[in-house]
Each structure stands twice: as C-alpha cells, then as structure tokens.
C-alpha cells in the first residue's frame, strides 16, 4: 500500500516517520515546506499539494489542526478530492468534531472514497515512540485493512464503531486530560504556597493515588519552566469546545469541563495558546495574590 501523509507538525512528523520505518512506500506533504526536511533527507518523496499526495497514494492520512483545516485539505483548492480515485482511503487522525467526520465520510463516499476518523492519544512522546492509542471510527472492514499501518504508530488500536466514533471516544478522553491538567496545576499552586519541595511533590503525585499521564508527562516540563508544546493549549481548548458542543445537544451537564473551557480560553487570550497545556499555570500566576499585592 502506498501511504500519503499530510501535516508534519509535532505529532504528524513522528507518526509519518514511524510509517516510513515500518517499511511503507510513503509520500508526505506539509503546508510549511521546511518541516519536510528530515523526510527529504531520508529519501521520502515530498508532494507539492494534497492533491498530488492523493494521486500517488492508496491511503492518505491527515494530521492537521482543526476540522476546518481538514476540510480545506480534502475539499479546498489543490485538495485531496482533486487527486481522488476509486478505492482511495482517507483517514483523519487529527482531533475534531464527530459531526465533521460524518460529513467528510458522506461527501467522500460520493466519489467512492472511504473515510476513517482515527484520532490518537499519547502525546508527543507516544508519537515519537510509536506507542499511541488510536481510536478508529468507520467501516470495520476498512479498519481491518488499515490496521497494519496503525500498528506502526500505535500500541493500542481500538475499533470504536461507525464513522465519528473515534472522535467521540477522543472527546471523552480529552475531558479527562483537561481536568487532570487543572488538577495538576492547582496541586502545584498550593504546594508553592506551602513551600514544599517540588521534587518531593512530583515523587508523590507521580507514584501515589493521583498518578496520571498528565502528571508524568507535563509536570517535569513545568518544573523546568519549560512551556514549549508537546500538546498545544489551544488544541486542548478546541477539543473541550467540541466535547461541550456534543454534550449541549443532549443537554448533558458537564460542570467542571465548562469551567475548564473558560480557563483554557482565558490562558489562550493571554497569549499562551501556542504553548503547551502546562502553560495553563500562567493563568493562575497572572491572577495570583502576589500579583494583586
Ligand atoms: P501542530 O504541531 O500545530 O501541527 C499542525 C499541523 O497541521 C502542521 O503541520 C500544520 O502545517 C498543519 N496545518 C494546520 N492547518 C492547516 C491547513 N489549513 N492546511 C494545511 N495544513 C495545516 O499540532 P500537533 O500537536 O501535531 O497536533 C495535530 C492534531 O493532533 C491536532 O488536531 C491535535 O489536537 C491532535 N493531537 C495532538 C496531540 C499532542 O500531544 N500534540 C496529541 C493527540 C492529538 P504548518 O506546518 O504549515 O503550520
């Protein structure tokens, strides 16, 4: 199978590289050409447009930011549909709304193109190490055909159900991620006030009952004052926004998730959207007692 990969950001570059290492015939595209350097150096062909990727591939994987970005990569000028051919399989691995996934699938079906939504969790480290969890929505038989490609990028590959189900599962996951981000930061804020050694706090939080991926992955970065993104704060706000939209449709109250959305949005408005999710601490620091004094 010839695989095309569109979107070589923090996640996409590692995921595409793992597909390449898995022995697949790969072609890549990124809007900003400089990010294709490692692929060029490895001898991987670089396409000029998503259309060219589609023309030269059996499977096209998309890993861009938000649903409108996926839409423009598929349906925009020089998009995938320009190079679409019968039997092509398009897989969106970015995180966005289940509603969009359903729309993409039905539009592409008119061209006899299959679609899977397959968002991931596991962060930048999981992407590098090929240990992502991948949640897939779409036709089961198409999922089974693609499974070996998913296995080059992930450890746990879940078939979640019909199209849109992967995104639904991911939104569920993101609520837990966002709330554990808040929990970690509030714990650190109180520890700072108590003047407790932060290394000791880390040992406790990362081994005891509060242990979580968020603490293990992001607290060491916070301790070094490293706000650079493994996972961008604006992306978590996007995900939580979609989770709330879905909940709203069925009048499901999500108290803490709603508050967390406002907090992420405020941190983004303060200029931390392109920083990592650990930069939510900047909201607390901005509003801290010391600042008011
Ligand atoms: P990122 O580093 O910001 O990369 C985004 C990529 O999308 C870049 O290659 C960017 O191209 C491309 N892009 C964005 N809009 C585009 C458009 N309109 N047309 C063409 N290309 C476009 O983000 P990331 O961390 O890799 O995240 C990608 C997706 O995975 C997001 O949906 C995110 O929520 C999800 N995700 C992230 C993580 C994580 O820990 N980072 C974990 C799980 C899921 P340029 O280089 O030209 O900007």
CSV table of C-alpha atoms and ligand atoms in Angstrom, one decimal:
chain,number,residue,atom,x,y,z
A,1,UNK,CA,0.0,0.0,0.0
A,2,UNK,CA,1.3,3.4,-0.9
A,3,UNK,CA,0.7,5.8,2.0
A,4,UNK,CA,0.4,9.6,1.8
A,5,UNK,CA,0.8,11.7,4.9
A,6,UNK,CA,-0.4,15.3,5.2
A,7,UNK,CA,0.5,17.5,8.2
A,8,UNK,CA,4.0,17.2,9.7
A,9,UNK,CA,3.6,19.0,12.9
A,10,UNK,CA,4.6,17.9,16.4
A,11,UNK,CA,2.5,14.7,16.0
A,12,UNK,CA,2.4,14.1,12.3
A,13,UNK,CA,6.2,14.3,11.7
A,14,UNK,CA,6.8,11.4,14.2
A,15,UNK,CA,3.8,9.4,13.0
A,16,UNK,CA,4.8,9.7,9.4
A,17,UNK,CA,8.4,8.7,10.2
A,18,UNK,CA,7.2,5.6,12.0
A,19,UNK,CA,5.2,4.6,9.0
A,20,UNK,CA,8.3,5.0,6.9
A,21,UNK,CA,10.3,3.0,9.4
A,22,UNK,CA,7.6,0.4,9.2
A,23,UNK,CA,8.6,-0.2,5.5
A,24,UNK,CA,5.8,1.6,3.8
A,25,UNK,CA,6.1,3.4,0.5
A,26,UNK,CA,5.5,6.9,1.8
A,27,UNK,CA,4.9,10.4,0.3
A,28,UNK,CA,4.4,13.4,2.5
A,29,UNK,CA,3.1,17.0,2.3
A,30,UNK,CA,3.3,19.9,4.7
A,31,UNK,CA,2.0,23.5,4.2
A,32,UNK,CA,5.2,24.9,5.5
A,33,UNK,CA,7.9,23.2,3.4
A,34,UNK,CA,10.7,23.5,6.0
A,35,UNK,CA,9.1,20.8,8.1
A,36,UNK,CA,9.7,18.2,5.3
A,37,UNK,CA,13.5,18.4,5.7
A,38,UNK,CA,14.0,15.1,7.6
A,39,UNK,CA,11.9,13.3,5.1
A,40,UNK,CA,13.8,14.7,2.1
A,41,UNK,CA,17.0,13.7,3.8
A,42,UNK,CA,15.6,10.2,4.3
A,43,UNK,CA,14.7,10.0,0.6
A,44,UNK,CA,11.0,10.2,1.1
A,45,UNK,CA,9.2,12.0,-1.8
A,46,UNK,CA,7.6,15.3,-0.8
A,47,UNK,CA,4.5,16.4,-2.7
A,48,UNK,CA,3.7,20.0,-3.6
A,49,UNK,CA,0.0,19.7,-2.8
A,50,UNK,CA,-2.5,17.4,-1.0
A,51,UNK,CA,-3.9,16.7,-4.5
A,52,UNK,CA,-0.5,15.2,-5.5
A,53,UNK,CA,-0.5,13.1,-2.4
A,54,UNK,CA,-3.9,11.6,-3.2
A,55,UNK,CA,-2.9,11.0,-6.8
A,56,UNK,CA,0.1,8.9,-5.7
A,57,UNK,CA,-1.4,7.1,-2.8
A,58,UNK,CA,-3.8,4.3,-1.9
A,59,UNK,CA,-4.2,5.6,1.7
A,60,UNK,CA,-4.0,9.3,2.7
A,61,UNK,CA,-3.5,10.2,6.4
A,62,UNK,CA,-4.3,13.7,7.6
A,63,UNK,CA,-2.8,15.1,10.8
A,64,UNK,CA,-3.6,18.9,10.8
A,65,UNK,CA,-5.1,21.1,13.4
A,66,UNK,CA,-8.9,21.5,13.4
A,67,UNK,CA,-11.9,20.4,11.4
A,68,UNK,CA,-11.9,23.4,9.0
A,69,UNK,CA,-8.2,22.6,8.3
A,70,UNK,CA,-9.1,19.0,7.5
A,71,UNK,CA,-11.9,20.3,5.3
A,72,UNK,CA,-9.6,22.6,3.3
A,73,UNK,CA,-7.0,19.8,2.9
A,74,UNK,CA,-9.7,17.5,1.5
A,75,UNK,CA,-12.0,19.8,-0.4
A,76,UNK,CA,-10.1,23.1,-0.9
A,77,UNK,CA,-8.0,24.2,-3.8
A,78,UNK,CA,-5.5,21.5,-4.8
A,79,UNK,CA,-7.1,19.3,-2.1
A,80,UNK,CA,-7.3,15.6,-1.9
A,81,UNK,CA,-10.5,15.4,-4.0
A,82,UNK,CA,-8.6,16.7,-7.0
A,83,UNK,CA,-6.5,13.6,-6.9
A,84,UNK,CA,-9.1,11.2,-5.5
A,85,UNK,CA,-9.6,7.8,-7.3
A,86,UNK,CA,-11.9,4.9,-6.7
A,87,UNK,CA,-10.8,2.8,-3.7
A,88,UNK,CA,-8.7,5.6,-2.1
A,89,UNK,CA,-8.9,5.6,1.7
A,90,UNK,CA,-8.7,8.9,3.6
A,91,UNK,CA,-8.0,8.8,7.3
A,92,UNK,CA,-8.3,11.9,9.6
A,93,UNK,CA,-6.1,11.4,12.6
A,94,UNK,CA,-6.4,14.9,13.9
A,95,UNK,CA,-8.9,15.7,16.7
A,96,UNK,CA,-12.1,17.4,15.8
A,97,UNK,CA,-15.9,17.0,15.8
A,98,UNK,CA,-17.7,13.8,15.1
A,99,UNK,CA,-20.2,15.8,13.1
A,100,UNK,CA,-17.5,16.8,10.7
A,101,UNK,CA,-16.3,13.2,10.4
A,102,UNK,CA,-19.7,12.1,9.3
A,103,UNK,CA,-19.9,14.9,6.8
A,104,UNK,CA,-16.4,14.1,5.4
A,105,UNK,CA,-17.4,10.4,5.1
A,106,UNK,CA,-20.6,11.1,3.2
A,107,UNK,CA,-19.1,13.6,0.8
A,108,UNK,CA,-16.2,11.3,0.0
A,109,UNK,CA,-18.5,8.3,-0.4
A,110,UNK,CA,-20.0,10.1,-3.4
A,111,UNK,CA,-16.5,9.7,-5.1
A,112,UNK,CA,-16.2,6.1,-4.0
A,113,UNK,CA,-13.6,7.1,-1.4
A,114,UNK,CA,-13.6,5.5,2.0
A,115,UNK,CA,-13.1,7.5,5.2
A,116,UNK,CA,-12.0,6.7,8.7
A,117,UNK,CA,-11.7,9.0,11.7
A,118,UNK,CA,-8.8,7.9,13.8
A,119,UNK,CA,-7.7,10.4,16.4
A,120,UNK,CA,-4.9,9.5,18.8
A,121,UNK,CA,-3.8,9.9,22.4
A,122,UNK,CA,-0.4,9.6,24.0
A,123,UNK,CA,1.2,12.9,23.3
A,124,UNK,CA,4.4,13.9,21.5
A,125,UNK,CA,6.4,11.2,23.3
A,126,UNK,CA,3.8,8.5,22.4
A,127,UNK,CA,4.0,9.6,18.8
A,128,UNK,CA,7.8,9.5,18.8
A,129,UNK,CA,8.0,6.1,20.3
A,130,UNK,CA,5.2,4.6,18.2
A,131,UNK,CA,3.1,4.0,21.3
A,132,UNK,CA,0.0,5.9,20.6
A,133,UNK,CA,-3.5,4.8,21.4
A,134,UNK,CA,-5.6,5.1,18.2
A,135,UNK,CA,-9.4,5.2,18.3
A,136,UNK,CA,-11.0,4.4,15.0
A,137,UNK,CA,-14.5,5.1,13.6
A,138,UNK,CA,-15.7,3.9,10.2
A,139,UNK,CA,-16.4,0.7,8.4
A,140,UNK,CA,-14.9,-2.3,10.2
A,141,UNK,CA,-13.6,-4.0,7.1
A,142,UNK,CA,-11.7,-0.8,6.1
A,143,UNK,CA,-10.3,-0.5,9.6
A,144,UNK,CA,-9.0,-4.1,9.4
A,145,UNK,CA,-7.3,-3.4,6.1
A,146,UNK,CA,-5.6,-0.3,7.6
A,147,UNK,CA,-4.7,-1.9,11.0
A,148,UNK,CA,-1.1,-2.8,10.0
A,149,UNK,CA,-0.4,0.9,9.2
A,150,UNK,CA,-1.9,2.0,12.5
A,151,UNK,CA,0.3,-0.6,14.2
A,152,UNK,CA,3.4,1.3,13.0
A,153,UNK,CA,2.2,4.3,15.0
A,154,UNK,CA,0.4,2.9,18.0
A,155,UNK,CA,0.4,0.2,20.7
A,156,UNK,CA,-3.4,0.1,21.3
A,157,UNK,CA,-5.6,0.3,18.3
A,158,UNK,CA,-9.3,0.4,19.2
A,159,UNK,CA,-12.2,0.0,16.8
A,160,UNK,CA,-14.7,2.4,18.3
A,161,UNK,CA,-17.7,1.9,15.9
A,162,UNK,CA,-19.2,3.7,12.9
A,163,UNK,CA,-17.8,6.9,11.4
A,164,UNK,CA,-17.5,9.6,14.1
A,165,UNK,CA,-17.0,7.1,16.9
A,166,UNK,CA,-13.2,7.6,17.0
A,167,UNK,CA,-13.8,11.3,17.5
A,168,UNK,CA,-16.4,10.7,20.2
A,169,UNK,CA,-14.0,8.4,22.1
A,170,UNK,CA,-11.3,11.0,21.8
A,171,UNK,CA,-13.5,13.8,23.2
A,172,UNK,CA,-14.3,11.6,26.2
A,173,UNK,CA,-10.6,11.1,26.7
A,174,UNK,CA,-9.9,14.9,26.4
A,175,UNK,CA,-12.2,15.7,29.2
A,176,UNK,CA,-10.1,13.5,31.5
A,177,UNK,CA,-6.9,15.1,30.1
A,178,UNK,CA,-8.1,18.7,30.6
A,179,UNK,CA,-9.4,18.1,34.1
A,180,UNK,CA,-6.2,16.3,35.1
A,181,UNK,CA,-4.2,19.3,33.7
A,182,UNK,CA,-6.2,21.6,36.1
A,183,UNK,CA,-5.8,19.2,39.0
A,184,UNK,CA,-2.0,19.1,38.5
A,185,UNK,CA,-1.7,22.8,38.3
A,186,UNK,CA,-3.9,23.5,41.3
A,187,UNK,CA,-1.9,21.0,43.4
A,188,UNK,CA,1.3,22.7,42.4
A,189,UNK,CA,-0.1,26.1,43.2
A,190,UNK,CA,-1.0,25.0,46.8
A,191,UNK,CA,2.4,23.3,47.1
A,192,UNK,CA,4.1,26.5,46.2
A,193,UNK,CA,2.2,28.3,48.9
A,194,UNK,CA,3.2,25.6,51.4
A,195,UNK,CA,6.8,25.9,50.3
A,196,UNK,CA,7.1,22.2,49.8
A,197,UNK,CA,10.0,20.8,47.8
A,198,UNK,CA,8.5,20.5,44.3
A,199,UNK,CA,10.7,17.4,43.5
A,200,UNK,CA,9.1,15.7,46.5
A,201,UNK,CA,5.7,16.8,45.3
A,202,UNK,CA,6.4,15.2,41.9
A,203,UNK,CA,7.5,11.9,43.6
A,204,UNK,CA,4.2,11.8,45.5
A,205,UNK,CA,1.9,12.8,42.6
A,206,UNK,CA,3.6,10.5,40.1
A,207,UNK,CA,3.6,7.4,42.2
A,208,UNK,CA,0.5,7.6,44.5
A,209,UNK,CA,-3.2,7.8,44.1
A,210,UNK,CA,-3.1,11.0,42.0
A,211,UNK,CA,-0.8,9.4,39.4
A,212,UNK,CA,-1.7,10.3,35.7
A,213,UNK,CA,-0.1,10.6,32.3
A,214,UNK,CA,-0.6,14.4,32.6
A,215,UNK,CA,1.5,14.5,35.7
A,216,UNK,CA,4.2,12.1,34.4
A,217,UNK,CA,4.5,13.9,31.1
A,218,UNK,CA,3.9,17.6,31.9
A,219,UNK,CA,4.9,18.2,35.5
A,220,UNK,CA,8.7,17.6,34.8
A,221,UNK,CA,8.4,20.2,32.0
A,222,UNK,CA,6.7,22.6,34.4
A,223,UNK,CA,9.4,22.1,37.0
A,224,UNK,CA,12.0,23.1,34.4
A,225,UNK,CA,9.9,26.2,33.5
A,226,UNK,CA,9.5,24.6,30.0
A,227,UNK,CA,6.3,25.9,28.5
A,228,UNK,CA,7.0,24.6,24.9
A,229,UNK,CA,4.3,22.5,23.5
A,230,UNK,CA,4.1,18.7,23.5
A,231,UNK,CA,0.4,19.4,23.2
A,232,UNK,CA,-0.7,22.9,22.4
A,233,UNK,CA,-3.1,24.6,24.9
A,234,UNK,CA,-5.2,26.0,22.0
A,235,UNK,CA,-5.7,22.4,20.8
A,236,UNK,CA,-7.0,21.3,24.1
A,237,UNK,CA,-9.4,24.2,24.2
A,238,UNK,CA,-10.6,23.2,20.7
A,239,UNK,CA,-11.2,19.6,21.9
A,240,UNK,CA,-13.0,20.7,25.0
A,241,UNK,CA,-15.1,23.0,22.9
A,242,UNK,CA,-16.2,20.1,20.7
A,243,UNK,CA,-17.0,18.0,23.8
A,244,UNK,CA,-19.2,20.7,25.2
A,245,UNK,CA,-21.0,21.1,21.8
A,246,UNK,CA,-21.8,17.4,21.8
A,247,UNK,CA,-23.0,17.5,25.4
A,248,UNK,CA,-25.1,20.5,24.7
A,249,UNK,CA,-27.0,18.7,22.0
A,250,UNK,CA,-28.2,16.1,24.6
A,251,UNK,CA,-28.5,18.6,27.5
A,252,UNK,CA,-25.8,16.8,29.4
A,253,UNK,CA,-24.4,18.9,32.2
A,254,UNK,CA,-20.6,18.9,32.4
A,255,UNK,CA,-19.8,21.4,35.2
A,256,UNK,CA,-16.0,21.1,35.5
A,257,UNK,CA,-15.5,20.8,31.8
A,258,UNK,CA,-17.4,24.0,31.2
A,259,UNK,CA,-15.2,25.9,33.7
A,260,UNK,CA,-12.0,24.3,32.3
A,261,UNK,CA,-13.0,25.5,28.8
A,262,UNK,CA,-13.2,29.1,30.1
A,263,UNK,CA,-9.9,28.7,31.8
A,264,UNK,CA,-8.2,27.4,28.7
A,265,UNK,CA,-9.8,30.2,26.6
A,266,UNK,CA,-8.5,32.8,29.1
A,267,UNK,CA,-5.0,31.4,29.0
A,268,UNK,CA,-5.2,31.5,25.2
A,269,UNK,CA,-6.3,35.1,25.3
A,270,UNK,CA,-3.3,35.9,27.5
A,271,UNK,CA,-1.1,34.6,24.6
A,272,UNK,CA,-0.4,31.1,25.7
A,273,UNK,CA,-2.3,29.2,23.0
A,274,UNK,CA,0.7,28.0,21.2
A,275,UNK,CA,2.4,26.9,24.4
A,276,UNK,CA,1.9,23.5,26.0
A,277,UNK,CA,-1.1,22.6,28.2
A,278,UNK,CA,1.2,23.0,31.2
A,279,UNK,CA,1.2,26.8,30.4
A,280,UNK,CA,-2.3,26.9,31.9
A,281,UNK,CA,-0.4,27.7,35.1
A,282,UNK,CA,0.2,31.1,33.7
A,283,UNK,CA,-3.4,31.9,34.2
A,284,UNK,CA,-3.0,31.2,37.9
A,285,UNK,CA,0.2,33.2,38.0
A,286,UNK,CA,-1.4,36.1,36.3
A,287,UNK,CA,-4.3,36.2,38.8
A,288,UNK,CA,-2.2,35.3,41.8
A,289,UNK,CA,-2.3,37.1,45.2
A,290,UNK,CA,1.3,38.3,44.8
A,291,UNK,CA,0.3,40.0,41.5
A,292,UNK,CA,-2.6,41.8,43.3
A,293,UNK,CA,-0.5,43.0,46.2
B,1,LIG,P1,1.0,21.2,15.3
B,1,LIG,O1,2.3,20.9,15.7
B,1,LIG,O2,0.5,22.6,15.5
B,1,LIG,O3,0.8,20.8,13.7
B,1,LIG,C1,-0.3,21.1,13.0
B,1,LIG,C2,0.0,20.7,11.6
B,1,LIG,O4,-1.2,20.9,10.8
B,1,LIG,C3,1.1,21.4,10.9
B,1,LIG,O5,1.8,20.5,10.0
B,1,LIG,C4,0.4,22.5,10.1
B,1,LIG,O6,1.1,23.0,8.9
B,1,LIG,C5,-0.8,21.7,9.6
B,1,LIG,N1,-2.0,22.6,9.3
B,1,LIG,C6,-2.8,23.3,10.1
B,1,LIG,N2,-3.7,23.9,9.5
B,1,LIG,C7,-3.6,23.6,8.1
B,1,LIG,C8,-4.3,23.9,7.0
B,1,LIG,N3,-5.4,24.7,7.0
B,1,LIG,N4,-3.8,23.4,5.8
B,1,LIG,C9,-2.7,22.6,5.8
B,1,LIG,N5,-2.0,22.2,6.9
B,1,LIG,C10,-2.4,22.7,8.0
B,1,LIG,O7,-0.1,20.2,16.0
B,1,LIG,P2,0.0,18.7,16.6
B,1,LIG,O8,0.4,18.8,18.0
B,1,LIG,O9,0.9,17.9,15.6
B,1,LIG,O10,-1.5,18.3,16.5
B,1,LIG,C11,-2.1,17.9,15.3
B,1,LIG,C12,-3.5,17.3,15.7
B,1,LIG,O11,-3.4,16.2,16.6
B,1,LIG,C13,-4.5,18.3,16.4
B,1,LIG,O12,-5.8,18.0,16.0
B,1,LIG,C14,-4.3,18.0,17.9
B,1,LIG,O13,-5.4,18.3,18.6
B,1,LIG,C15,-4.1,16.5,17.8
B,1,LIG,N6,-3.3,15.8,18.9
B,1,LIG,C16,-2.2,16.4,19.4
B,1,LIG,C17,-1.5,15.7,20.4
B,1,LIG,C18,-0.2,16.3,21.0
B,1,LIG,O14,0.1,15.9,22.1
B,1,LIG,N7,0.4,17.2,20.4
B,1,LIG,C19,-2.0,14.5,20.9
B,1,LIG,C20,-3.1,13.9,20.4
B,1,LIG,C21,-3.8,14.6,19.4
B,1,LIG,P3,2.2,24.1,9.1
B,1,LIG,O15,3.4,23.5,9.5
B,1,LIG,O16,2.2,24.8,7.8
B,1,LIG,O17,1.7,25.1,10.2
